Amino acid sequence: MCGKGQECWDDSVNAHQDTPGTHPAADPADGLPQQSTEAVPRPGPPRPGAPPAGRPEPDPTLPGAPASAASEPRPPQPEASQPFGAPHASPAPNTSPAPHASPAPDSGAATRLARERNVWLCTSRANGTPHVTPVWFVHHLGRWWIGSDERAVKIRNIRRSPTVSLALEDGDHPLVAEGTTRVLTTPFPPEIVAAFREKYGWDVSASRPGAGARVLLEVRTVRWLLAGTAQ
């Protein structure tokens, strides 16, 4: 109690804020946070095989993982050897050597291939008609080697169809071959350049003005069609 005109203090006011023990409930009008009286649900019993609370799920891919964890479906994982989302590598190129060329039919033919200066080279145009031209050549390692300009008709024909025929000039003692052709660009094999220089005194790799780059034909004989006597 307090006398009239005196300022009174009630110890129960704001006591719930500062002191422990049992305190009166706060009035919603005083703006203070109120504690909920609803019951908080308690966690149920753990499911069978589940790890204790606070422990991470076992990884079934690791050694010693329980069978129950390994049996659960998991999303597919990328292979370790191939990064996820990376493009598949291209297959390795075929590096096996080309089949061996057919050797000269006999020693007489081998001598002529080394000595004779010209051979008739037959290629096919786009419409199927033949294109025949005499060319210089060397026969080395069982193959015919022929120099040409990149813009020549025979080169265009060979790029479309690499099968060719070759015939030495002597019709009384014919030597005719059929083969497949590969077009090589510079630099040419040094031993072939040296063989042309020795046989003709000429640089097979030297380009001519307006004729385009120099190319080298490597013709592998598939079979000898005619050798020895005219028929």
XYZ file of C-alpha atoms in Angstrom:
231
model
C 0.000 0.000 0.000
C 1.058 3.601 -0.553
C -0.244 6.842 0.665
C -2.234 9.249 -1.373
C -0.065 11.339 -3.667
C 2.851 8.906 -3.351
C 4.349 6.960 -6.299
C 3.812 3.246 -5.779
C 5.878 0.304 -7.120
C 4.386 -3.166 -7.610
C 7.020 -5.871 -7.414
C 4.884 -8.150 -9.570
C 5.113 -5.816 -12.606
C 7.739 -7.006 -15.183
C 8.915 -9.645 -12.734
C 8.445 -12.342 -15.364
C 11.152 -10.665 -17.452
C 13.989 -10.447 -14.976
C 13.661 -13.096 -12.279
C 13.498 -16.901 -12.243
C 10.710 -18.936 -10.756
C 7.010 -18.968 -11.415
C 5.762 -15.870 -13.163
C 2.340 -14.699 -14.174
C 1.365 -15.115 -17.779
C 2.152 -12.164 -19.984
C -0.664 -10.098 -21.298
C -0.823 -10.079 -25.104
C -1.375 -6.373 -24.974
C 2.048 -5.676 -23.508
C 3.831 -6.627 -26.787
C 5.993 -9.351 -25.268
C 6.590 -12.679 -27.110
C 4.478 -15.493 -25.780
C 5.464 -19.096 -25.348
C 3.272 -21.684 -27.074
C 1.517 -24.129 -24.813
C 0.929 -26.715 -27.584
C 2.702 -30.074 -27.225
C 5.778 -30.495 -29.418
C 5.715 -33.815 -31.373
C 8.498 -36.178 -30.437
C 10.417 -38.145 -33.099
C 9.190 -41.700 -33.594
C 11.316 -44.830 -33.386
C 14.079 -45.099 -36.070
C 13.343 -47.201 -39.141
C 15.065 -50.592 -39.353
C 18.597 -50.337 -40.662
C 18.727 -46.540 -40.330
C 21.934 -45.045 -38.848
C 21.827 -43.372 -35.429
C 20.886 -39.717 -35.309
C 23.702 -37.405 -36.350
C 25.495 -40.093 -38.407
C 25.507 -39.823 -42.270
C 23.994 -42.479 -44.505
C 26.523 -45.189 -45.457
C 27.803 -45.162 -49.048
C 27.013 -48.579 -50.569
C 29.906 -48.176 -53.034
C 32.488 -48.240 -50.232
C 33.911 -51.509 -48.840
C 32.133 -52.756 -45.720
C 28.807 -50.998 -46.444
C 25.754 -52.853 -45.045
C 23.711 -54.906 -47.501
C 20.560 -52.872 -46.809
C 22.271 -49.694 -48.032
C 23.607 -51.411 -51.151
C 20.147 -52.729 -52.036
C 18.583 -49.270 -52.180
C 18.356 -47.810 -55.712
C 20.792 -45.018 -56.471
C 20.920 -42.681 -59.467
C 23.363 -43.738 -62.206
C 26.856 -42.360 -61.800
C 29.278 -41.455 -64.619
C 32.210 -43.774 -65.236
C 35.452 -42.692 -63.658
C 37.330 -43.056 -66.932
C 34.937 -40.748 -68.828
C 34.074 -37.290 -67.393
C 30.312 -36.783 -67.146
C 29.012 -34.879 -70.156
C 32.328 -35.066 -72.028
C 32.131 -36.079 -75.707
C 33.242 -39.573 -76.571
C 36.700 -39.729 -77.995
C 37.030 -40.483 -81.659
C 38.237 -43.960 -82.546
C 41.952 -44.289 -83.112
C 42.963 -44.059 -86.792
C 43.938 -47.227 -88.615
C 47.728 -47.286 -88.646
C 48.130 -50.761 -90.153
C 50.493 -50.767 -93.142
C 49.096 -50.966 -96.661
C 49.304 -54.348 -98.402
C 52.565 -55.006 -100.199
C 52.660 -54.135 -103.887
C 52.939 -56.924 -106.418
C 56.596 -57.240 -107.534
C 57.650 -57.262 -111.162
C 56.734 -60.528 -112.940
C 60.355 -61.450 -113.665
C 63.879 -60.086 -113.767
C 63.450 -58.926 -117.370
C 60.429 -56.855 -116.399
C 62.309 -55.409 -113.399
C 65.146 -54.333 -115.726
C 62.720 -52.602 -118.081
C 60.971 -50.814 -115.207
C 64.330 -49.403 -114.094
C 65.499 -48.436 -117.607
C 62.489 -47.267 -119.638
C 61.677 -43.586 -119.437
C 57.948 -43.367 -120.203
C 54.780 -45.166 -119.139
C 51.209 -44.659 -120.326
C 48.936 -43.763 -117.415
C 45.204 -44.351 -117.869
C 42.666 -42.734 -115.500
C 38.863 -42.372 -115.688
C 36.937 -39.126 -116.141
C 33.746 -38.395 -114.201
C 31.620 -39.675 -117.120
C 33.578 -42.930 -117.267
C 35.615 -42.213 -120.412
C 39.369 -42.996 -120.217
C 42.083 -40.372 -120.054
C 45.504 -41.595 -121.238
C 48.751 -39.651 -120.941
C 52.497 -40.542 -121.128
C 54.432 -39.700 -117.946
C 57.877 -40.047 -116.458
C 58.160 -42.495 -113.583
C 60.424 -44.425 -111.262
C 59.652 -47.935 -110.013
C 60.876 -48.288 -106.432
C 59.924 -50.607 -103.563
C 57.405 -52.387 -105.776
C 55.512 -49.149 -106.544
C 55.222 -46.685 -109.398
C 56.042 -43.059 -108.523
C 54.828 -40.289 -110.847
C 55.131 -36.526 -110.448
C 52.382 -34.138 -111.546
C 50.832 -30.712 -111.128
C 47.881 -30.522 -108.753
C 45.593 -28.978 -111.417
C 46.202 -31.714 -114.016
C 43.227 -33.682 -115.372
C 44.694 -36.985 -114.212
C 44.866 -35.721 -110.620
C 41.194 -34.714 -110.651
C 40.322 -38.116 -112.071
C 42.390 -39.989 -109.472
C 40.848 -38.096 -106.572
C 37.449 -39.372 -107.729
C 38.578 -42.890 -108.687
C 42.049 -44.061 -107.573
C 42.140 -47.172 -109.794
C 44.509 -46.745 -112.763
C 46.213 -48.762 -115.489
C 49.829 -48.396 -116.635
C 51.561 -49.699 -119.766
C 55.148 -49.402 -120.977
C 55.591 -48.041 -124.508
C 56.906 -51.172 -126.248
C 53.872 -52.842 -127.815
C 55.903 -55.841 -129.024
C 56.851 -56.720 -125.456
C 53.973 -55.286 -123.411
C 54.110 -54.736 -119.697
C 50.703 -53.663 -118.344
C 49.683 -53.252 -114.722
C 46.597 -52.274 -112.765
C 46.884 -50.485 -109.450
C 45.464 -48.127 -106.846
C 46.827 -44.627 -106.394
C 47.562 -42.353 -103.471
C 48.189 -38.608 -103.981
C 51.045 -37.245 -101.841
C 51.844 -33.597 -101.234
C 55.211 -32.042 -100.475
C 57.593 -32.778 -98.940
C 58.115 -35.884 -101.059
C 60.127 -38.895 -99.784
C 63.812 -37.964 -100.230
C 64.750 -41.318 -101.816
C 62.090 -40.835 -104.523
C 63.275 -37.286 -105.269
C 66.831 -38.654 -105.545
C 65.676 -41.490 -107.862
C 64.022 -39.020 -110.264
C 67.114 -36.818 -110.262
C 69.347 -39.796 -111.032
C 67.128 -41.113 -113.854
C 66.090 -37.840 -115.530
C 68.366 -35.115 -114.079
C 65.145 -33.412 -112.930
C 63.626 -32.232 -109.655
C 60.202 -33.885 -109.382
C 59.177 -31.492 -106.587
C 59.868 -28.271 -108.557
C 56.653 -26.366 -109.309
C 55.823 -24.520 -112.533
C 54.231 -21.034 -112.704
C 50.431 -21.211 -112.917
C 50.324 -25.022 -112.606
C 49.521 -25.243 -108.909
C 51.369 -27.189 -106.267
C 53.348 -30.305 -107.076
C 51.970 -33.713 -106.078
C 53.414 -37.208 -106.211
C 51.425 -40.287 -107.241
C 52.189 -43.536 -105.447
C 50.691 -46.417 -107.449
C 50.575 -49.842 -105.823
C 50.319 -52.630 -108.393
C 47.339 -54.870 -107.690
C 47.970 -57.228 -110.612
C 49.950 -57.488 -113.824
C 47.518 -57.728 -116.744
C 49.954 -58.470 -119.549
C 53.662 -59.164 -119.655
C 55.943 -60.507 -122.397
C 54.196 -60.956 -125.755
C 51.640 -58.867 -127.631
C 48.227 -60.534 -127.984
